[in-house]
PDB file of C-alpha atoms and ligand atoms in Angstrom:
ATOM      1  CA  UNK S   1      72.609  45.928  67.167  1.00  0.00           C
ATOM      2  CA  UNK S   2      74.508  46.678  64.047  1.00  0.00           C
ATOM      3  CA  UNK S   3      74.005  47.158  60.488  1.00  0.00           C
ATOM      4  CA  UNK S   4      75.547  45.922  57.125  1.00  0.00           C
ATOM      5  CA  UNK S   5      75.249  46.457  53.616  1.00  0.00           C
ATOM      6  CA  UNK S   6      73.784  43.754  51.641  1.00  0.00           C
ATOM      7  CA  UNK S   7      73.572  43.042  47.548  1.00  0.00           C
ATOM      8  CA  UNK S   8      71.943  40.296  45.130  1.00  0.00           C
ATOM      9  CA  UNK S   9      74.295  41.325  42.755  1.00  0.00           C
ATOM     10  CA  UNK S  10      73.326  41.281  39.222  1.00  0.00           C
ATOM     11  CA  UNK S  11      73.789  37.488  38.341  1.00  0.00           C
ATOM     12  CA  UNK S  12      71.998  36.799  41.429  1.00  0.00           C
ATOM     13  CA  UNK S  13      68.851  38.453  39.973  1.00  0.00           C
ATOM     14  CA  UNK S  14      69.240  36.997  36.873  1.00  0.00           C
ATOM     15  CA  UNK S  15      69.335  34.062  37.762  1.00  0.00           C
ATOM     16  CA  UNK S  16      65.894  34.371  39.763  1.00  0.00           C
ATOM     17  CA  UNK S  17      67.962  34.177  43.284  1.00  0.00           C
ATOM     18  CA  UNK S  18      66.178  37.544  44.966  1.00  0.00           C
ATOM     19  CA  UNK S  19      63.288  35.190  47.213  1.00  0.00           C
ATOM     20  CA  UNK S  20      66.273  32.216  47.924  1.00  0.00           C
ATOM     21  CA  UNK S  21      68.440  34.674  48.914  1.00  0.00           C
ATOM     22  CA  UNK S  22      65.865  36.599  50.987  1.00  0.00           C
ATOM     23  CA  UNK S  23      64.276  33.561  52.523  1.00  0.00           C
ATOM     24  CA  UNK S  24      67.713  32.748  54.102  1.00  0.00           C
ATOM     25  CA  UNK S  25      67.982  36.487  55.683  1.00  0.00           C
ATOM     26  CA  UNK S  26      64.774  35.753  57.242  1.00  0.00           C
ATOM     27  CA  UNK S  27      65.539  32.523  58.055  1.00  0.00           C
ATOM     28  CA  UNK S  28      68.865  34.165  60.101  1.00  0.00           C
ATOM     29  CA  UNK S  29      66.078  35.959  61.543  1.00  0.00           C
ATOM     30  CA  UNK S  30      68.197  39.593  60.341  1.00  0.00           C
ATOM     31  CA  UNK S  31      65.907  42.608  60.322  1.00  0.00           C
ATOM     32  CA  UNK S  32      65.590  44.445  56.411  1.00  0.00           C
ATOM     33  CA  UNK S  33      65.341  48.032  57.116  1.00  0.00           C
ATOM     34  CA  UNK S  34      66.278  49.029  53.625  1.00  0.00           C
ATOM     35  CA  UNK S  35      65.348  47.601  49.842  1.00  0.00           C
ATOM     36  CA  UNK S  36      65.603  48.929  46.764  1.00  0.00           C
ATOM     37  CA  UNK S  37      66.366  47.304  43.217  1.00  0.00           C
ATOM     38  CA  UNK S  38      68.972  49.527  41.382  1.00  0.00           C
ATOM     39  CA  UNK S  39      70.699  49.289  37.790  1.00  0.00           C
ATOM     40  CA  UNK S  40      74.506  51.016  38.872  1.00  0.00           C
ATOM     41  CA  UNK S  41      76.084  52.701  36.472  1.00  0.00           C
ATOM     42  CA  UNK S  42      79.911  51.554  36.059  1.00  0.00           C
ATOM     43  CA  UNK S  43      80.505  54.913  37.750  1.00  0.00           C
ATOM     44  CA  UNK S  44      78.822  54.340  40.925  1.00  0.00           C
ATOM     45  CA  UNK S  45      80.010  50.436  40.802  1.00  0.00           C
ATOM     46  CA  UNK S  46      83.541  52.470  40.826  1.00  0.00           C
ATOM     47  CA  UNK S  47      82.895  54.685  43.630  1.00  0.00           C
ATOM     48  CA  UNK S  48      81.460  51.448  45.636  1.00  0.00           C
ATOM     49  CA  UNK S  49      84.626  48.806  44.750  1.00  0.00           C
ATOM     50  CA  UNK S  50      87.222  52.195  45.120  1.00  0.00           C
ATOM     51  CA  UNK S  51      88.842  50.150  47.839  1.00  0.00           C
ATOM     52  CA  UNK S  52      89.476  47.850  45.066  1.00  0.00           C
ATOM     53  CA  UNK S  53      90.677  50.304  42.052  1.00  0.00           C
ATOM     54  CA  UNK S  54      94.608  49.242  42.204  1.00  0.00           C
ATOM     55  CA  UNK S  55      93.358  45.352  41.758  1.00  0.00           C
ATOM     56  CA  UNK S  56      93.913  43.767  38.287  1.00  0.00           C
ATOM     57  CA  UNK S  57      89.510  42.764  38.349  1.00  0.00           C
ATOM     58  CA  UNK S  58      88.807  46.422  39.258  1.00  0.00           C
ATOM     59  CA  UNK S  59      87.623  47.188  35.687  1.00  0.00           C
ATOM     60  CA  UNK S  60      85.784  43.794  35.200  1.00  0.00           C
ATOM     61  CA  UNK S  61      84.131  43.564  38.901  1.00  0.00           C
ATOM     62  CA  UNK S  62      82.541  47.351  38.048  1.00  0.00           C
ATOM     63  CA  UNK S  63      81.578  46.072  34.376  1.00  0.00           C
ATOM     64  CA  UNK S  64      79.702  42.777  35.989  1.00  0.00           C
ATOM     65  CA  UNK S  65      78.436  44.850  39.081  1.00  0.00           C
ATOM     66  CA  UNK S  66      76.825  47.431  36.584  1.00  0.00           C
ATOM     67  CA  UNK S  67      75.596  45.028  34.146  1.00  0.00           C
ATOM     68  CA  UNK S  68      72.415  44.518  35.089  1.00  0.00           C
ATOM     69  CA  UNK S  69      69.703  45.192  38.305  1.00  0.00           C
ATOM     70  CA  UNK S  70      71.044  44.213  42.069  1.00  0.00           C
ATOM     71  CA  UNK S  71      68.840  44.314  44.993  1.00  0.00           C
ATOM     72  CA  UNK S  72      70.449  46.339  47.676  1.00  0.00           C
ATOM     73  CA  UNK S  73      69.341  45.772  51.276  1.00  0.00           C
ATOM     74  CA  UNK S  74      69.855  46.936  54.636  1.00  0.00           C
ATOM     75  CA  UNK S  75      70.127  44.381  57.431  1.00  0.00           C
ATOM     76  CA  UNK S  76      70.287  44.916  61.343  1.00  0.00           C
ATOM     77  CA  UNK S  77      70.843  42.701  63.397  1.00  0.00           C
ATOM     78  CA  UNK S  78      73.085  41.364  66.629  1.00  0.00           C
ATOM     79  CA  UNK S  79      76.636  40.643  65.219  1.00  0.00           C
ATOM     80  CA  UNK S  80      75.341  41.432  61.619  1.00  0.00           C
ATOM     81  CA  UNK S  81      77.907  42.140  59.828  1.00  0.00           C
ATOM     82  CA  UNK S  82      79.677  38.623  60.655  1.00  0.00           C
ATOM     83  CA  UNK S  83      77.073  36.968  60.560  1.00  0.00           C
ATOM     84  CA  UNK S  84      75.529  37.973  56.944  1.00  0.00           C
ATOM     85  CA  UNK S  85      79.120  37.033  55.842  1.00  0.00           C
ATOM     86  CA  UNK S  86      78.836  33.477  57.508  1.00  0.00           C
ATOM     87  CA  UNK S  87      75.864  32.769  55.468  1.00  0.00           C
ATOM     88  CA  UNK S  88      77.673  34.765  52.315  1.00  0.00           C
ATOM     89  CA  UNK S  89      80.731  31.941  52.488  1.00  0.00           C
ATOM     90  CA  UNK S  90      84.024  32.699  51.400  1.00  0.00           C
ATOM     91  CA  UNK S  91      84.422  34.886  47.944  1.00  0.00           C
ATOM     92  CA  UNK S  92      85.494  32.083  46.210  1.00  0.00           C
ATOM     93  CA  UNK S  93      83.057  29.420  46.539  1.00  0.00           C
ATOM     94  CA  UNK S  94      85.013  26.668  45.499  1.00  0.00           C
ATOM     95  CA  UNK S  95      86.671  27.849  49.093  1.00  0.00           C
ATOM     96  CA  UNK S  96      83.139  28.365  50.670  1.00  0.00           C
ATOM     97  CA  UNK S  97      81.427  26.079  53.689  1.00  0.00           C
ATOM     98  CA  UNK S  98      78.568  23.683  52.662  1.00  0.00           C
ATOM     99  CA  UNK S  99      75.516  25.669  52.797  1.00  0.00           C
ATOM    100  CA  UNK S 100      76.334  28.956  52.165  1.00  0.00           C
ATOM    101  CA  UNK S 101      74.965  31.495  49.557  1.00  0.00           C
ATOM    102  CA  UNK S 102      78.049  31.126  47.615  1.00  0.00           C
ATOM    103  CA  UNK S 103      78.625  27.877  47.605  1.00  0.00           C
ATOM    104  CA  UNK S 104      74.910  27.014  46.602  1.00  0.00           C
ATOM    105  CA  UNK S 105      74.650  29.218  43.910  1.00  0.00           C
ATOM    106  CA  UNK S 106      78.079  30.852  42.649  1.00  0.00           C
ATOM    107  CA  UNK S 107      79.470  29.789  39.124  1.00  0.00           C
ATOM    108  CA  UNK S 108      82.830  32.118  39.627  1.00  0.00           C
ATOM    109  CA  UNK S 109      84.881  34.060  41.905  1.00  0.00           C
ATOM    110  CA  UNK S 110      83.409  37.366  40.436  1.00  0.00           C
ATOM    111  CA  UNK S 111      79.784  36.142  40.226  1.00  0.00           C
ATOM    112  CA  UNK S 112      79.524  35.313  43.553  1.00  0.00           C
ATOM    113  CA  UNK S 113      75.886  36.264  43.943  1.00  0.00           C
ATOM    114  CA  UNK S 114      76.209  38.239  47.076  1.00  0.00           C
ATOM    115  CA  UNK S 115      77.975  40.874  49.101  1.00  0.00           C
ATOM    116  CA  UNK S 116      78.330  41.779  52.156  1.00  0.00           C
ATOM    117  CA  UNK S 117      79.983  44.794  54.265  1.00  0.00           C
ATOM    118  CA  UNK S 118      83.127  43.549  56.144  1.00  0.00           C
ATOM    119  CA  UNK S 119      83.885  45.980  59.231  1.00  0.00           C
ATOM    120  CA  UNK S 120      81.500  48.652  61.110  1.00  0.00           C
ATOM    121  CA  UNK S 121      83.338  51.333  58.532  1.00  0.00           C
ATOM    122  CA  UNK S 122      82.795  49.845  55.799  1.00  0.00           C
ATOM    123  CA  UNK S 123      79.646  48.703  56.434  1.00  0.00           C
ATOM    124  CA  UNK S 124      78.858  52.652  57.503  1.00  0.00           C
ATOM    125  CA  UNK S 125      80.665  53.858  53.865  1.00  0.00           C
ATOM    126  CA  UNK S 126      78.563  51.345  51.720  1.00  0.00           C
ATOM    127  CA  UNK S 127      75.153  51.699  53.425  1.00  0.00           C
ATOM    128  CA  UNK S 128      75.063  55.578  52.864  1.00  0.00           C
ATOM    129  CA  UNK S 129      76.361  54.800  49.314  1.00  0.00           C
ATOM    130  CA  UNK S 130      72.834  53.894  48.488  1.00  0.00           C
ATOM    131  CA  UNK S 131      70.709  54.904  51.135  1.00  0.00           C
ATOM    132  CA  UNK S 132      69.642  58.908  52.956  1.00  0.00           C
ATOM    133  CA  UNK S 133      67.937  58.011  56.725  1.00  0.00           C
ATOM    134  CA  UNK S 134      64.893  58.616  55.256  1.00  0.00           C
ATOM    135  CA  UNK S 135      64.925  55.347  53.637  1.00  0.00           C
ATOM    136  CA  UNK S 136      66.210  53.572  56.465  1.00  0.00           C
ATOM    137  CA  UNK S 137      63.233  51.998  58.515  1.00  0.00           C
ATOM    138  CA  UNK S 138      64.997  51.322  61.478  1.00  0.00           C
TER     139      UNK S 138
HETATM  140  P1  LIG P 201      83.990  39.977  49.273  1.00  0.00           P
HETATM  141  O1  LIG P 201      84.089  40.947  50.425  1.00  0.00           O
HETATM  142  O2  LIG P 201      83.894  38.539  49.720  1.00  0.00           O
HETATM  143  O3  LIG P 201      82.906  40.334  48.283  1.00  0.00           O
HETATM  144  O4  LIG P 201      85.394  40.035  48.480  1.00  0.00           O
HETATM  145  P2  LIG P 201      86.385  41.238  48.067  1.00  0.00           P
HETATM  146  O5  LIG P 201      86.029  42.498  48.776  1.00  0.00           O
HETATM  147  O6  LIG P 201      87.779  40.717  48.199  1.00  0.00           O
HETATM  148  O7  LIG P 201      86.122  41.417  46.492  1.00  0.00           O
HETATM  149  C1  LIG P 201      85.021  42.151  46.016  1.00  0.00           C
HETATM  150  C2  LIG P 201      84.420  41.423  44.847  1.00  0.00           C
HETATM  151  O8  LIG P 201      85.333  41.444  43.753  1.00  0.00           O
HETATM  152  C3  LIG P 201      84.140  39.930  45.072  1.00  0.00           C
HETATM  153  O9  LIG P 201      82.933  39.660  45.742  1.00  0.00           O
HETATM  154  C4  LIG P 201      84.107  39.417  43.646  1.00  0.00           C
HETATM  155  O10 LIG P 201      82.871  39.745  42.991  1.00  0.00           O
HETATM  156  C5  LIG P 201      85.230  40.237  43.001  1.00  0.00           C
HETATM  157  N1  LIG P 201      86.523  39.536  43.090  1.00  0.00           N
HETATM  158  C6  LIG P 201      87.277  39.253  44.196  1.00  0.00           C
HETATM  159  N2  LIG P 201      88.409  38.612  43.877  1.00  0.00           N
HETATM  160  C7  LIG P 201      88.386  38.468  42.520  1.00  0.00           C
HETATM  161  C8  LIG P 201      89.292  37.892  41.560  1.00  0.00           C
HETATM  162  O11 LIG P 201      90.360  37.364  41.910  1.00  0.00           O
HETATM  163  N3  LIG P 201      88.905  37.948  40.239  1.00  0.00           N
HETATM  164  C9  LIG P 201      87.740  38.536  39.843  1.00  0.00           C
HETATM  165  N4  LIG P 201      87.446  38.557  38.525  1.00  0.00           N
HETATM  166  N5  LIG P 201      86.873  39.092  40.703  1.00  0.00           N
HETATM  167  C10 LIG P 201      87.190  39.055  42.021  1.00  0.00           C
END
């Protein structure tokens, strides 16, 4: 069992995608052990992209990721972390399989709806970003 970091990111929820978006986690049959709704400030949208900080959309992914609320989940699960991402697609979603969150629903390479952890570290960095054990039901 692993566990990954997912978020509706702020177009997402504007756009009323939090129960689609859900409905296919459940319907990959992933476990949620962790949900909140959170407005980030572009400070904390800084600390989470750091990995990103030297790339020319740093300052525009942290304006658009702290524009607004995201829904932040936890999700366990057998091969989670590659598996979320399957059903993610590709961060460009002109790129992105048939059928995928991305592809269904993105409008642009930045508002891409969803994200997803993409290794064990990572996925270990960005879950205690936003989450103490406590609010972990796991
Ligand atoms: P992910 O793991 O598929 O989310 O992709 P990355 O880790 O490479 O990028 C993080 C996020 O930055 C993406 O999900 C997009 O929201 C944004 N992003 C990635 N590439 C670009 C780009 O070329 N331009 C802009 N404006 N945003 C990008």
């Amino acid at each position: 069992m692993e566990k990954t970091l997912s978020i509706i990111k702020p177009d997402g929820v504007s756009k009323g995608l939090i129960g689609e978006v859900i409905k296919r986690l459940e319907a990959a049959e992933f476990q949620i052990v962790a949900m909140k709704l959170i407005n980030m400030t572009k400070a904390q949208a800084q600390g989470f992209y750091a990995v990103h900080k030297e790339r020319p959309f740093f300052d525009s992914v942290t304006t658009f990721m702290s524009s607004g609320p995201a829904v932040v989940m936890v999700l366990k699960g057998v091969n989670v972390i590659a598996e979320y991402r399957k059903i993610m697609g590709a961060t460009d979603y002109k790129k992105a399989d048939e059928g995928t969150i991305r592809k269904s629903y993105a409008t642009d390479i930045e508002k891409n709806v969803v994200h997803g952890s993409d290794s064990p570290e990572t996925a270990a960095f960005e879950i205690s970003y936003f989450f103490n054990r406590f609010e972990i039901v796991d």
